[in-house]
PDB file of C-alpha atoms in Angstrom:
ATOM      1  CA  UNK A 657     -92.992 158.530 261.819  1.00  0.00           C
ATOM      2  CA  UNK A 658     -89.654 160.045 261.089  1.00  0.00           C
ATOM      3  CA  UNK A 659     -86.653 159.477 263.220  1.00  0.00           C
ATOM      4  CA  UNK A 660     -84.704 162.670 263.905  1.00  0.00           C
ATOM      5  CA  UNK A 661     -82.383 164.214 266.382  1.00  0.00           C
ATOM      6  CA  UNK A 662     -83.907 164.675 269.816  1.00  0.00           C
ATOM      7  CA  UNK A 663     -84.409 168.304 270.737  1.00  0.00           C
ATOM      8  CA  UNK A 664     -84.327 169.625 274.298  1.00  0.00           C
ATOM      9  CA  UNK A 665     -87.552 170.724 275.922  1.00  0.00           C
ATOM     10  CA  UNK A 666     -88.437 173.037 278.787  1.00  0.00           C
ATOM     11  CA  UNK A 667     -88.131 176.736 279.580  1.00  0.00           C
ATOM     12  CA  UNK A 668     -84.402 176.779 278.771  1.00  0.00           C
ATOM     13  CA  UNK A 669     -84.678 174.818 275.544  1.00  0.00           C
ATOM     14  CA  UNK A 670     -82.985 177.487 273.397  1.00  0.00           C
ATOM     15  CA  UNK A 671     -79.827 177.740 275.515  1.00  0.00           C
ATOM     16  CA  UNK A 672     -79.806 173.988 275.961  1.00  0.00           C
ATOM     17  CA  UNK A 673     -80.052 173.481 272.210  1.00  0.00           C
ATOM     18  CA  UNK A 674     -77.141 175.813 271.595  1.00  0.00           C
ATOM     19  CA  UNK A 675     -75.071 174.022 274.214  1.00  0.00           C
ATOM     20  CA  UNK A 676     -76.091 170.666 272.728  1.00  0.00           C
ATOM     21  CA  UNK A 677     -75.033 171.691 269.224  1.00  0.00           C
ATOM     22  CA  UNK A 678     -71.752 173.149 270.475  1.00  0.00           C
ATOM     23  CA  UNK A 679     -70.928 170.020 272.423  1.00  0.00           C
ATOM     24  CA  UNK A 680     -71.872 167.754 269.550  1.00  0.00           C
ATOM     25  CA  UNK A 681     -69.803 169.759 267.114  1.00  0.00           C
ATOM     26  CA  UNK A 682     -66.737 169.698 269.328  1.00  0.00           C
ATOM     27  CA  UNK A 683     -67.096 165.975 269.947  1.00  0.00           C
ATOM     28  CA  UNK A 684     -67.434 165.227 266.241  1.00  0.00           C
ATOM     29  CA  UNK A 685     -64.488 167.328 265.161  1.00  0.00           C
ATOM     30  CA  UNK A 686     -61.943 166.271 267.813  1.00  0.00           C
ATOM     31  CA  UNK A 687     -61.525 162.632 268.889  1.00  0.00           C
ATOM     32  CA  UNK A 688     -61.763 161.915 272.612  1.00  0.00           C
ATOM     33  CA  UNK A 689     -58.231 160.541 272.852  1.00  0.00           C
ATOM     34  CA  UNK A 690     -56.788 163.603 271.121  1.00  0.00           C
ATOM     35  CA  UNK A 691     -58.746 165.937 273.405  1.00  0.00           C
ATOM     36  CA  UNK A 692     -57.392 164.116 276.433  1.00  0.00           C
ATOM     37  CA  UNK A 693     -53.808 164.388 275.204  1.00  0.00           C
ATOM     38  CA  UNK A 694     -54.163 168.084 274.385  1.00  0.00           C
ATOM     39  CA  UNK A 695     -55.678 168.789 277.795  1.00  0.00           C
ATOM     40  CA  UNK A 696     -52.886 166.860 279.490  1.00  0.00           C
ATOM     41  CA  UNK A 697     -50.017 168.502 277.616  1.00  0.00           C
ATOM     42  CA  UNK A 698     -51.494 171.985 277.348  1.00  0.00           C
ATOM     43  CA  UNK A 699     -51.636 174.298 274.375  1.00  0.00           C
ATOM     44  CA  UNK A 700     -48.413 174.661 272.434  1.00  0.00           C
ATOM     45  CA  UNK A 701     -47.191 178.292 272.207  1.00  0.00           C
ATOM     46  CA  UNK A 702     -47.775 179.774 268.754  1.00  0.00           C
ATOM     47  CA  UNK A 703     -44.900 182.268 268.797  1.00  0.00           C
ATOM     48  CA  UNK A 704     -41.600 182.800 270.535  1.00  0.00           C
ATOM     49  CA  UNK A 705     -41.541 185.770 272.863  1.00  0.00           C
ATOM     50  CA  UNK A 706     -38.483 187.505 274.296  1.00  0.00           C
ATOM     51  CA  UNK A 707     -39.165 185.996 277.704  1.00  0.00           C
ATOM     52  CA  UNK A 708     -39.380 182.465 276.292  1.00  0.00           C
ATOM     53  CA  UNK A 709     -36.165 182.908 274.310  1.00  0.00           C
ATOM     54  CA  UNK A 710     -34.441 184.134 277.454  1.00  0.00           C
ATOM     55  CA  UNK A 711     -35.733 181.131 279.367  1.00  0.00           C
ATOM     56  CA  UNK A 712     -34.409 178.737 276.713  1.00  0.00           C
ATOM     57  CA  UNK A 713     -31.004 180.454 276.793  1.00  0.00           C
ATOM     58  CA  UNK A 714     -30.851 180.234 280.574  1.00  0.00           C
ATOM     59  CA  UNK A 715     -31.730 176.527 280.557  1.00  0.00           C
ATOM     60  CA  UNK A 716     -29.111 175.842 277.868  1.00  0.00           C
ATOM     61  CA  UNK A 717     -26.388 177.701 279.788  1.00  0.00           C
ATOM     62  CA  UNK A 718     -27.310 175.928 283.025  1.00  0.00           C
ATOM     63  CA  UNK A 719     -27.233 172.531 281.275  1.00  0.00           C
ATOM     64  CA  UNK A 720     -23.788 173.230 279.816  1.00  0.00           C
ATOM     65  CA  UNK A 721     -22.534 174.462 283.184  1.00  0.00           C
ATOM     66  CA  UNK A 722     -23.597 171.291 285.004  1.00  0.00           C
ATOM     67  CA  UNK A 723     -22.784 168.794 282.231  1.00  0.00           C
ATOM     68  CA  UNK A 724     -19.341 170.127 281.337  1.00  0.00           C
ATOM     69  CA  UNK A 725     -17.519 168.551 284.333  1.00  0.00           C
ATOM     70  CA  UNK A 726     -19.147 165.194 283.610  1.00  0.00           C
ATOM     71  CA  UNK A 727     -18.085 165.380 279.957  1.00  0.00           C
ATOM     72  CA  UNK A 728     -14.516 166.180 280.979  1.00  0.00           C
ATOM     73  CA  UNK A 729     -14.499 163.246 283.406  1.00  0.00           C
ATOM     74  CA  UNK A 730     -15.731 160.788 280.784  1.00  0.00           C
ATOM     75  CA  UNK A 731     -13.265 162.009 278.150  1.00  0.00           C
ATOM     76  CA  UNK A 732     -10.349 161.909 280.590  1.00  0.00           C
ATOM     77  CA  UNK A 733     -11.192 158.406 281.774  1.00  0.00           C
ATOM     78  CA  UNK A 734     -11.044 157.121 278.181  1.00  0.00           C
ATOM     79  CA  UNK A 735      -7.591 158.569 277.426  1.00  0.00           C
ATOM     80  CA  UNK A 736      -4.112 157.270 278.158  1.00  0.00           C
ATOM     81  CA  UNK A 737      -1.774 159.244 280.395  1.00  0.00           C
ATOM     82  CA  UNK A 738       0.508 160.414 277.506  1.00  0.00           C
ATOM     83  CA  UNK A 739      -2.584 161.666 275.688  1.00  0.00           C
ATOM     84  CA  UNK A 740      -3.793 163.481 278.796  1.00  0.00           C
ATOM     85  CA  UNK A 741      -0.447 165.220 279.294  1.00  0.00           C
ATOM     86  CA  UNK A 742      -0.085 166.311 275.678  1.00  0.00           C
ATOM     87  CA  UNK A 743      -3.658 167.267 274.745  1.00  0.00           C
ATOM     88  CA  UNK A 744      -6.518 169.468 275.811  1.00  0.00           C
ATOM     89  CA  UNK A 745      -9.003 168.327 278.423  1.00  0.00           C
ATOM     90  CA  UNK A 746     -11.815 168.898 275.926  1.00  0.00           C
ATOM     91  CA  UNK A 747     -10.161 166.922 273.114  1.00  0.00           C
ATOM     92  CA  UNK A 748     -11.735 163.637 272.100  1.00  0.00           C
ATOM     93  CA  UNK A 749      -9.713 160.485 272.860  1.00  0.00           C
ATOM     94  CA  UNK A 750      -7.723 159.070 269.945  1.00  0.00           C
ATOM     95  CA  UNK A 751      -9.072 155.617 270.785  1.00  0.00           C
ATOM     96  CA  UNK A 752     -11.396 154.267 273.451  1.00  0.00           C
ATOM     97  CA  UNK A 753      -9.101 152.952 276.177  1.00  0.00           C
ATOM     98  CA  UNK A 754     -10.991 151.156 278.992  1.00  0.00           C
ATOM     99  CA  UNK A 755      -7.859 150.119 280.864  1.00  0.00           C
ATOM    100  CA  UNK A 756      -8.382 152.830 283.495  1.00  0.00           C
ATOM    101  CA  UNK A 757     -11.932 151.588 284.135  1.00  0.00           C
ATOM    102  CA  UNK A 758     -10.791 147.998 284.574  1.00  0.00           C
ATOM    103  CA  UNK A 759      -7.960 149.035 286.891  1.00  0.00           C
ATOM    104  CA  UNK A 760     -10.222 151.298 288.950  1.00  0.00           C
ATOM    105  CA  UNK A 761     -12.700 148.477 289.464  1.00  0.00           C
ATOM    106  CA  UNK A 762     -10.401 145.550 290.177  1.00  0.00           C
ATOM    107  CA  UNK A 763      -6.790 146.528 290.898  1.00  0.00           C
ATOM    108  CA  UNK A 764      -6.523 150.156 292.050  1.00  0.00           C
ATOM    109  CA  UNK A 765      -4.706 150.618 295.342  1.00  0.00           C
ATOM    110  CA  UNK A 766      -6.686 151.919 298.324  1.00  0.00           C
ATOM    111  CA  UNK A 767      -3.838 152.176 300.777  1.00  0.00           C
ATOM    112  CA  UNK A 768      -2.034 148.866 301.275  1.00  0.00           C
ATOM    113  CA  UNK A 769      -4.712 146.848 299.462  1.00  0.00           C
ATOM    114  CA  UNK A 770      -4.892 146.837 295.654  1.00  0.00           C
ATOM    115  CA  UNK A 771      -8.275 145.253 295.007  1.00  0.00           C
ATOM    116  CA  UNK A 772      -9.975 148.246 293.398  1.00  0.00           C
ATOM    117  CA  UNK A 773     -13.175 149.930 294.464  1.00  0.00           C
ATOM    118  CA  UNK A 774     -15.291 146.821 293.877  1.00  0.00           C
ATOM    119  CA  UNK A 775     -14.866 146.008 297.570  1.00  0.00           C
ATOM    120  CA  UNK A 776     -16.334 149.376 298.464  1.00  0.00           C
ATOM    121  CA  UNK A 777     -19.150 148.842 295.963  1.00  0.00           C
ATOM    122  CA  UNK A 778     -20.389 145.689 297.674  1.00  0.00           C
ATOM    123  CA  UNK A 779     -19.935 147.301 301.086  1.00  0.00           C
ATOM    124  CA  UNK A 780     -22.099 150.219 299.937  1.00  0.00           C
ATOM    125  CA  UNK A 781     -24.768 147.814 298.668  1.00  0.00           C
ATOM    126  CA  UNK A 782     -24.802 145.941 301.984  1.00  0.00           C
ATOM    127  CA  UNK A 783     -25.051 149.227 303.898  1.00  0.00           C
ATOM    128  CA  UNK A 784     -27.560 151.010 301.646  1.00  0.00           C
ATOM    129  CA  UNK A 785     -30.163 148.245 301.211  1.00  0.00           C
ATOM    130  CA  UNK A 786     -31.129 147.607 304.870  1.00  0.00           C
ATOM    131  CA  UNK A 787     -30.604 151.231 305.875  1.00  0.00           C
ATOM    132  CA  UNK A 788     -33.039 152.396 303.182  1.00  0.00           C
ATOM    133  CA  UNK A 789     -35.674 149.780 304.022  1.00  0.00           C
ATOM    134  CA  UNK A 790     -35.592 150.304 307.787  1.00  0.00           C
ATOM    135  CA  UNK A 791     -35.501 154.108 307.648  1.00  0.00           C
ATOM    136  CA  UNK A 792     -38.450 154.248 305.217  1.00  0.00           C
ATOM    137  CA  UNK A 793     -40.443 151.725 307.264  1.00  0.00           C
ATOM    138  CA  UNK A 794     -39.843 153.626 310.506  1.00  0.00           C
ATOM    139  CA  UNK A 795     -40.574 157.008 308.887  1.00  0.00           C
ATOM    140  CA  UNK A 796     -43.781 155.745 307.270  1.00  0.00           C
ATOM    141  CA  UNK A 797     -45.080 154.267 310.532  1.00  0.00           C
ATOM    142  CA  UNK A 798     -44.215 157.361 312.537  1.00  0.00           C
ATOM    143  CA  UNK A 799     -45.649 159.720 309.923  1.00  0.00           C
ATOM    144  CA  UNK A 800     -48.849 157.670 309.816  1.00  0.00           C
ATOM    145  CA  UNK A 801     -49.118 157.721 313.609  1.00  0.00           C
ATOM    146  CA  UNK A 802     -48.556 161.482 313.796  1.00  0.00           C
ATOM    147  CA  UNK A 803     -51.167 162.107 311.076  1.00  0.00           C
ATOM    148  CA  UNK A 804     -54.089 159.951 312.213  1.00  0.00           C
ATOM    149  CA  UNK A 805     -53.427 158.701 315.753  1.00  0.00           C
ATOM    150  CA  UNK A 806     -53.273 161.963 317.652  1.00  0.00           C
ATOM    151  CA  UNK A 807     -51.605 160.747 320.824  1.00  0.00           C
ATOM    152  CA  UNK A 808     -50.706 163.120 323.640  1.00  0.00           C
ATOM    153  CA  UNK A 809     -47.490 165.009 322.934  1.00  0.00           C
ATOM    154  CA  UNK A 810     -47.491 164.241 319.199  1.00  0.00           C
ATOM    155  CA  UNK A 811     -46.799 167.854 318.237  1.00  0.00           C
ATOM    156  CA  UNK A 812     -43.865 168.046 320.653  1.00  0.00           C
ATOM    157  CA  UNK A 813     -42.424 164.822 319.265  1.00  0.00           C
ATOM    158  CA  UNK A 814     -42.778 166.090 315.716  1.00  0.00           C
ATOM    159  CA  UNK A 815     -41.058 169.371 316.631  1.00  0.00           C
ATOM    160  CA  UNK A 816     -38.158 167.443 318.155  1.00  0.00           C
ATOM    161  CA  UNK A 817     -37.851 165.334 315.002  1.00  0.00           C
ATOM    162  CA  UNK A 818     -37.817 168.463 312.842  1.00  0.00           C
ATOM    163  CA  UNK A 819     -35.116 169.933 315.041  1.00  0.00           C
ATOM    164  CA  UNK A 820     -33.053 166.791 314.514  1.00  0.00           C
ATOM    165  CA  UNK A 821     -33.522 167.051 310.751  1.00  0.00           C
ATOM    166  CA  UNK A 822     -32.069 170.562 310.557  1.00  0.00           C
ATOM    167  CA  UNK A 823     -29.232 170.246 313.070  1.00  0.00           C
ATOM    168  CA  UNK A 824     -25.822 169.395 311.569  1.00  0.00           C
ATOM    169  CA  UNK A 825     -25.109 165.766 312.352  1.00  0.00           C
ATOM    170  CA  UNK A 826     -21.407 166.479 312.935  1.00  0.00           C
ATOM    171  CA  UNK A 827     -22.260 167.603 316.478  1.00  0.00           C
ATOM    172  CA  UNK A 828     -23.608 164.116 317.238  1.00  0.00           C
ATOM    173  CA  UNK A 829     -20.552 162.178 316.074  1.00  0.00           C
ATOM    174  CA  UNK A 830     -18.541 162.061 319.279  1.00  0.00           C
ATOM    175  CA  UNK A 831     -21.482 161.209 321.602  1.00  0.00           C
ATOM    176  CA  UNK A 832     -22.570 158.448 319.207  1.00  0.00           C
ATOM    177  CA  UNK A 833     -19.038 157.066 318.962  1.00  0.00           C
ATOM    178  CA  UNK A 834     -18.878 156.880 322.750  1.00  0.00           C
ATOM    179  CA  UNK A 835     -22.329 155.301 322.980  1.00  0.00           C
ATOM    180  CA  UNK A 836     -21.643 152.615 320.360  1.00  0.00           C
ATOM    181  CA  UNK A 837     -18.247 151.887 321.916  1.00  0.00           C
ATOM    182  CA  UNK A 838     -19.842 151.294 325.313  1.00  0.00           C
ATOM    183  CA  UNK A 839     -22.289 148.714 323.888  1.00  0.00           C
ATOM    184  CA  UNK A 840     -19.648 147.046 321.688  1.00  0.00           C
ATOM    185  CA  UNK A 841     -21.141 147.959 318.290  1.00  0.00           C
ATOM    186  CA  UNK A 842     -18.635 150.541 317.131  1.00  0.00           C
ATOM    187  CA  UNK A 843     -16.910 149.875 313.770  1.00  0.00           C
ATOM    188  CA  UNK A 844     -19.393 147.169 312.775  1.00  0.00           C
ATOM    189  CA  UNK A 845     -21.880 146.794 309.925  1.00  0.00           C
ATOM    190  CA  UNK A 846     -24.816 146.988 312.333  1.00  0.00           C
ATOM    191  CA  UNK A 847     -23.430 150.235 313.719  1.00  0.00           C
ATOM    192  CA  UNK A 848     -23.383 152.077 310.387  1.00  0.00           C
ATOM    193  CA  UNK A 849     -26.863 150.777 309.493  1.00  0.00           C
ATOM    194  CA  UNK A 850     -28.302 152.045 312.781  1.00  0.00           C
ATOM    195  CA  UNK A 851     -26.610 155.411 312.265  1.00  0.00           C
ATOM    196  CA  UNK A 852     -28.130 155.852 308.808  1.00  0.00           C
ATOM    197  CA  UNK A 853     -31.576 154.844 310.069  1.00  0.00           C
ATOM    198  CA  UNK A 854     -31.374 157.323 312.951  1.00  0.00           C
ATOM    199  CA  UNK A 855     -30.237 160.233 310.787  1.00  0.00           C
ATOM    200  CA  UNK A 856     -32.763 159.414 308.056  1.00  0.00           C
ATOM    201  CA  UNK A 857     -35.737 159.135 310.413  1.00  0.00           C
ATOM    202  CA  UNK A 858     -36.518 162.891 310.795  1.00  0.00           C
ATOM    203  CA  UNK A 859     -36.748 163.690 307.083  1.00  0.00           C
ATOM    204  CA  UNK A 860     -38.599 160.440 306.343  1.00  0.00           C
ATOM    205  CA  UNK A 861     -41.130 161.202 309.080  1.00  0.00           C
ATOM    206  CA  UNK A 862     -41.632 164.722 307.725  1.00  0.00           C
ATOM    207  CA  UNK A 863     -42.205 163.465 304.187  1.00  0.00           C
ATOM    208  CA  UNK A 864     -44.681 160.727 305.151  1.00  0.00           C
ATOM    209  CA  UNK A 865     -46.532 162.886 307.672  1.00  0.00           C
ATOM    210  CA  UNK A 866     -47.146 165.586 305.066  1.00  0.00           C
ATOM    211  CA  UNK A 867     -48.261 162.980 302.540  1.00  0.00           C
ATOM    212  CA  UNK A 868     -50.686 161.237 304.899  1.00  0.00           C
ATOM    213  CA  UNK A 869     -52.023 164.581 306.106  1.00  0.00           C
ATOM    214  CA  UNK A 870     -53.263 165.206 302.553  1.00  0.00           C
ATOM    215  CA  UNK A 871     -55.270 161.971 302.397  1.00  0.00           C
ATOM    216  CA  UNK A 872     -59.009 162.042 303.193  1.00  0.00           C
ATOM    217  CA  UNK A 873     -59.557 161.381 306.879  1.00  0.00           C
ATOM    218  CA  UNK A 874     -62.820 159.629 305.948  1.00  0.00           C
ATOM    219  CA  UNK A 875     -60.780 156.627 304.769  1.00  0.00           C
ATOM    220  CA  UNK A 876     -59.232 156.293 308.207  1.00  0.00           C
ATOM    221  CA  UNK A 877     -62.568 156.781 309.977  1.00  0.00           C
ATOM    222  CA  UNK A 878     -64.256 154.163 307.795  1.00  0.00           C
ATOM    223  CA  UNK A 879     -61.476 151.677 308.517  1.00  0.00           C
ATOM    224  CA  UNK A 880     -61.806 152.376 312.239  1.00  0.00           C
ATOM    225  CA  UNK A 881     -65.567 151.789 312.068  1.00  0.00           C
ATOM    226  CA  UNK A 882     -64.916 148.448 310.347  1.00  0.00           C
ATOM    227  CA  UNK A 883     -62.729 147.404 313.262  1.00  0.00           C
ATOM    228  CA  UNK A 884     -59.289 148.043 311.805  1.00  0.00           C
ATOM    229  CA  UNK A 885     -56.418 148.482 314.221  1.00  0.00           C
ATOM    230  CA  UNK A 886     -53.192 150.456 313.955  1.00  0.00           C
ATOM    231  CA  UNK A 887     -51.189 148.069 311.772  1.00  0.00           C
ATOM    232  CA  UNK A 888     -54.201 146.719 309.879  1.00  0.00           C
ATOM    233  CA  UNK A 889     -55.188 150.195 308.658  1.00  0.00           C
ATOM    234  CA  UNK A 890     -51.605 151.062 307.819  1.00  0.00           C
ATOM    235  CA  UNK A 891     -50.951 147.862 305.864  1.00  0.00           C
ATOM    236  CA  UNK A 892     -54.295 147.525 304.030  1.00  0.00           C
ATOM    237  CA  UNK A 893     -55.406 151.147 303.578  1.00  0.00           C
ATOM    238  CA  UNK A 894     -52.515 153.602 303.793  1.00  0.00           C
ATOM    239  CA  UNK A 895     -49.613 151.659 302.343  1.00  0.00           C
ATOM    240  CA  UNK A 896     -51.311 150.762 299.012  1.00  0.00           C
ATOM    241  CA  UNK A 897     -51.870 154.493 298.379  1.00  0.00           C
ATOM    242  CA  UNK A 898     -48.276 155.389 299.251  1.00  0.00           C
ATOM    243  CA  UNK A 899     -46.496 154.153 296.114  1.00  0.00           C
ATOM    244  CA  UNK A 900     -45.451 157.619 294.814  1.00  0.00           C
ATOM    245  CA  UNK A 901     -44.122 158.802 298.161  1.00  0.00           C
ATOM    246  CA  UNK A 902     -42.380 155.476 298.796  1.00  0.00           C
ATOM    247  CA  UNK A 903     -40.458 155.918 295.549  1.00  0.00           C
ATOM    248  CA  UNK A 904     -39.533 159.487 296.517  1.00  0.00           C
ATOM    249  CA  UNK A 905     -38.315 158.315 299.914  1.00  0.00           C
ATOM    250  CA  UNK A 906     -36.326 155.463 298.366  1.00  0.00           C
ATOM    251  CA  UNK A 907     -34.612 157.802 295.892  1.00  0.00           C
ATOM    252  CA  UNK A 908     -33.693 160.256 298.636  1.00  0.00           C
ATOM    253  CA  UNK A 909     -32.372 157.613 301.005  1.00  0.00           C
ATOM    254  CA  UNK A 910     -30.446 155.636 298.393  1.00  0.00           C
ATOM    255  CA  UNK A 911     -28.780 158.817 297.175  1.00  0.00           C
ATOM    256  CA  UNK A 912     -27.966 160.143 300.653  1.00  0.00           C
ATOM    257  CA  UNK A 913     -26.666 156.852 302.029  1.00  0.00           C
ATOM    258  CA  UNK A 914     -24.698 155.896 298.922  1.00  0.00           C
ATOM    259  CA  UNK A 915     -23.036 159.322 298.671  1.00  0.00           C
ATOM    260  CA  UNK A 916     -22.266 159.538 302.378  1.00  0.00           C
ATOM    261  CA  UNK A 917     -18.613 159.869 303.332  1.00  0.00           C
ATOM    262  CA  UNK A 918     -18.158 161.029 306.905  1.00  0.00           C
ATOM    263  CA  UNK A 919     -20.561 158.590 308.577  1.00  0.00           C
ATOM    264  CA  UNK A 920     -19.084 155.641 306.713  1.00  0.00           C
ATOM    265  CA  UNK A 921     -15.570 156.776 307.574  1.00  0.00           C
ATOM    266  CA  UNK A 922     -16.361 157.173 311.281  1.00  0.00           C
ATOM    267  CA  UNK A 923     -18.735 154.277 312.022  1.00  0.00           C
ATOM    268  CA  UNK A 924     -18.299 151.537 309.392  1.00  0.00           C
ATOM    269  CA  UNK A 925     -14.872 150.193 310.344  1.00  0.00           C
ATOM    270  CA  UNK A 926     -12.020 149.103 308.081  1.00  0.00           C
ATOM    271  CA  UNK A 927     -13.821 145.988 306.827  1.00  0.00           C
ATOM    272  CA  UNK A 928     -17.028 147.812 305.831  1.00  0.00           C
ATOM    273  CA  UNK A 929     -15.803 151.054 304.244  1.00  0.00           C
ATOM    274  CA  UNK A 930     -18.304 152.301 301.623  1.00  0.00           C
ATOM    275  CA  UNK A 931     -17.440 153.172 298.051  1.00  0.00           C
ATOM    276  CA  UNK A 932     -17.007 156.898 298.694  1.00  0.00           C
ATOM    277  CA  UNK A 933     -14.310 156.239 301.299  1.00  0.00           C
ATOM    278  CA  UNK A 934     -12.614 153.777 298.948  1.00  0.00           C
ATOM    279  CA  UNK A 935     -12.670 156.430 296.212  1.00  0.00           C
ATOM    280  CA  UNK A 936     -10.955 158.903 298.520  1.00  0.00           C
ATOM    281  CA  UNK A 937      -8.303 156.278 299.272  1.00  0.00           C
ATOM    282  CA  UNK A 938      -7.759 155.629 295.564  1.00  0.00           C
ATOM    283  CA  UNK A 939      -7.261 159.315 294.803  1.00  0.00           C
ATOM    284  CA  UNK A 940      -4.967 159.951 297.779  1.00  0.00           C
ATOM    285  CA  UNK A 941      -2.948 156.707 297.633  1.00  0.00           C
ATOM    286  CA  UNK A 942      -1.161 157.374 294.347  1.00  0.00           C
ATOM    287  CA  UNK A 943       2.618 157.058 294.343  1.00  0.00           C
ATOM    288  CA  UNK A 944       4.682 158.633 291.584  1.00  0.00           C
ATOM    289  CA  UNK A 945       2.634 159.809 288.632  1.00  0.00           C
ATOM    290  CA  UNK A 946      -0.955 160.765 289.413  1.00  0.00           C
ATOM    291  CA  UNK A 947      -3.236 158.756 287.131  1.00  0.00           C
ATOM    292  CA  UNK A 948      -6.008 161.160 286.248  1.00  0.00           C
ATOM    293  CA  UNK A 949      -7.762 158.682 283.981  1.00  0.00           C
ATOM    294  CA  UNK A 950      -7.907 156.176 286.842  1.00  0.00           C
ATOM    295  CA  UNK A 951      -9.268 158.772 289.262  1.00  0.00           C
ATOM    296  CA  UNK A 952     -11.946 159.903 286.804  1.00  0.00           C
ATOM    297  CA  UNK A 953     -13.022 156.334 286.062  1.00  0.00           C
ATOM    298  CA  UNK A 954     -13.257 155.524 289.769  1.00  0.00           C
ATOM    299  CA  UNK A 955     -15.322 158.668 290.364  1.00  0.00           C
ATOM    300  CA  UNK A 956     -17.793 157.807 287.608  1.00  0.00           C
ATOM    301  CA  UNK A 957     -18.128 154.236 288.887  1.00  0.00           C
ATOM    302  CA  UNK A 958     -18.843 155.556 292.374  1.00  0.00           C
ATOM    303  CA  UNK A 959     -21.559 157.916 291.112  1.00  0.00           C
ATOM    304  CA  UNK A 960     -23.120 155.367 288.735  1.00  0.00           C
ATOM    305  CA  UNK A 961     -25.696 153.936 291.148  1.00  0.00           C
ATOM    306  CA  UNK A 962     -27.349 157.254 292.186  1.00  0.00           C
ATOM    307  CA  UNK A 963     -27.369 158.385 288.558  1.00  0.00           C
ATOM    308  CA  UNK A 964     -28.998 155.135 287.473  1.00  0.00           C
ATOM    309  CA  UNK A 965     -31.629 155.471 290.185  1.00  0.00           C
ATOM    310  CA  UNK A 966     -32.526 158.985 289.031  1.00  0.00           C
ATOM    311  CA  UNK A 967     -32.640 158.041 285.349  1.00  0.00           C
ATOM    312  CA  UNK A 968     -34.840 155.007 285.955  1.00  0.00           C
ATOM    313  CA  UNK A 969     -37.285 156.519 288.447  1.00  0.00           C
ATOM    314  CA  UNK A 970     -37.066 160.253 287.760  1.00  0.00           C
ATOM    315  CA  UNK A 971     -40.659 160.592 286.570  1.00  0.00           C
ATOM    316  CA  UNK A 972     -41.882 158.773 289.672  1.00  0.00           C
ATOM    317  CA  UNK A 973     -39.892 161.233 291.770  1.00  0.00           C
ATOM    318  CA  UNK A 974     -41.714 164.166 290.164  1.00  0.00           C
ATOM    319  CA  UNK A 975     -45.081 162.449 290.648  1.00  0.00           C
ATOM    320  CA  UNK A 976     -44.346 161.786 294.301  1.00  0.00           C
ATOM    321  CA  UNK A 977     -43.303 165.361 294.936  1.00  0.00           C
ATOM    322  CA  UNK A 978     -46.505 166.585 293.247  1.00  0.00           C
ATOM    323  CA  UNK A 979     -48.542 164.126 295.330  1.00  0.00           C
ATOM    324  CA  UNK A 980     -47.568 165.863 298.556  1.00  0.00           C
ATOM    325  CA  UNK A 981     -43.953 165.187 299.476  1.00  0.00           C
ATOM    326  CA  UNK A 982     -43.240 168.848 300.198  1.00  0.00           C
ATOM    327  CA  UNK A 983     -46.748 169.865 301.133  1.00  0.00           C
ATOM    328  CA  UNK A 984     -47.464 170.897 304.662  1.00  0.00           C
TER     329      UNK A 984
END
């Protein structure tokens, strides 16, 4: 008895045989790992068209347009003041001089105090960390409740939250100042944290509600059948699937809170001024010669944390957006 290749049987044996040979041939010629990579990346274009060349030119011009100010800032911060006055802003520094960076961090004057912007850095860390955690936690819980626990008036509440997300927060400043002053919290660390949580709640609720609305409702129903309650389902079922959207929310909140100026200026108080306010004081507190290298170094140090967050977790941000952050 000879051992051969099994042939398909039945009324459709001819078409099945052709399909079998085609599948076998493709499997033998292309490894599975390579097929997966090619399917993931897509087919590479074989020729450059006029539209693709135009797209590349547009992307290159846009990149130069947005990167040019940053390049000028870095080059200026590494030069001495005589070199800045006598040379071009695009000229490379004669030698790497980090004196402006050291002075901006530790000894630049922000008004009457000359302790640099390091004080503002630690104030921004103390403000950003709890504000980000509490705003994300509140937004996730509220978005989960609005998606699966359809309480009476949920649509009205969501509409009010959306209205708060799109109204300019400058119109709320004076009423909030009066309210915090009456309860004795104005110009304190707790005050600025509460303010950031309140203003971050609408957009966080919108993001998490849209994400949870895209999850299968059968998961929630099965957890309810098994006896899960509100917090049990959220903690054991919903939260483990929320990693991409949690990273998106963290990036958005860290960036918004760290870069905030007006809320920190109004609500933080003199002892808790964030880094952006300290940067403004450094730039506007110069007596005599304006030290452009110092100002540029202080600006780059202030923007370093949001840039680092984007560089480290940028791919997670894209994944989270694709997973449903802007779907709805």
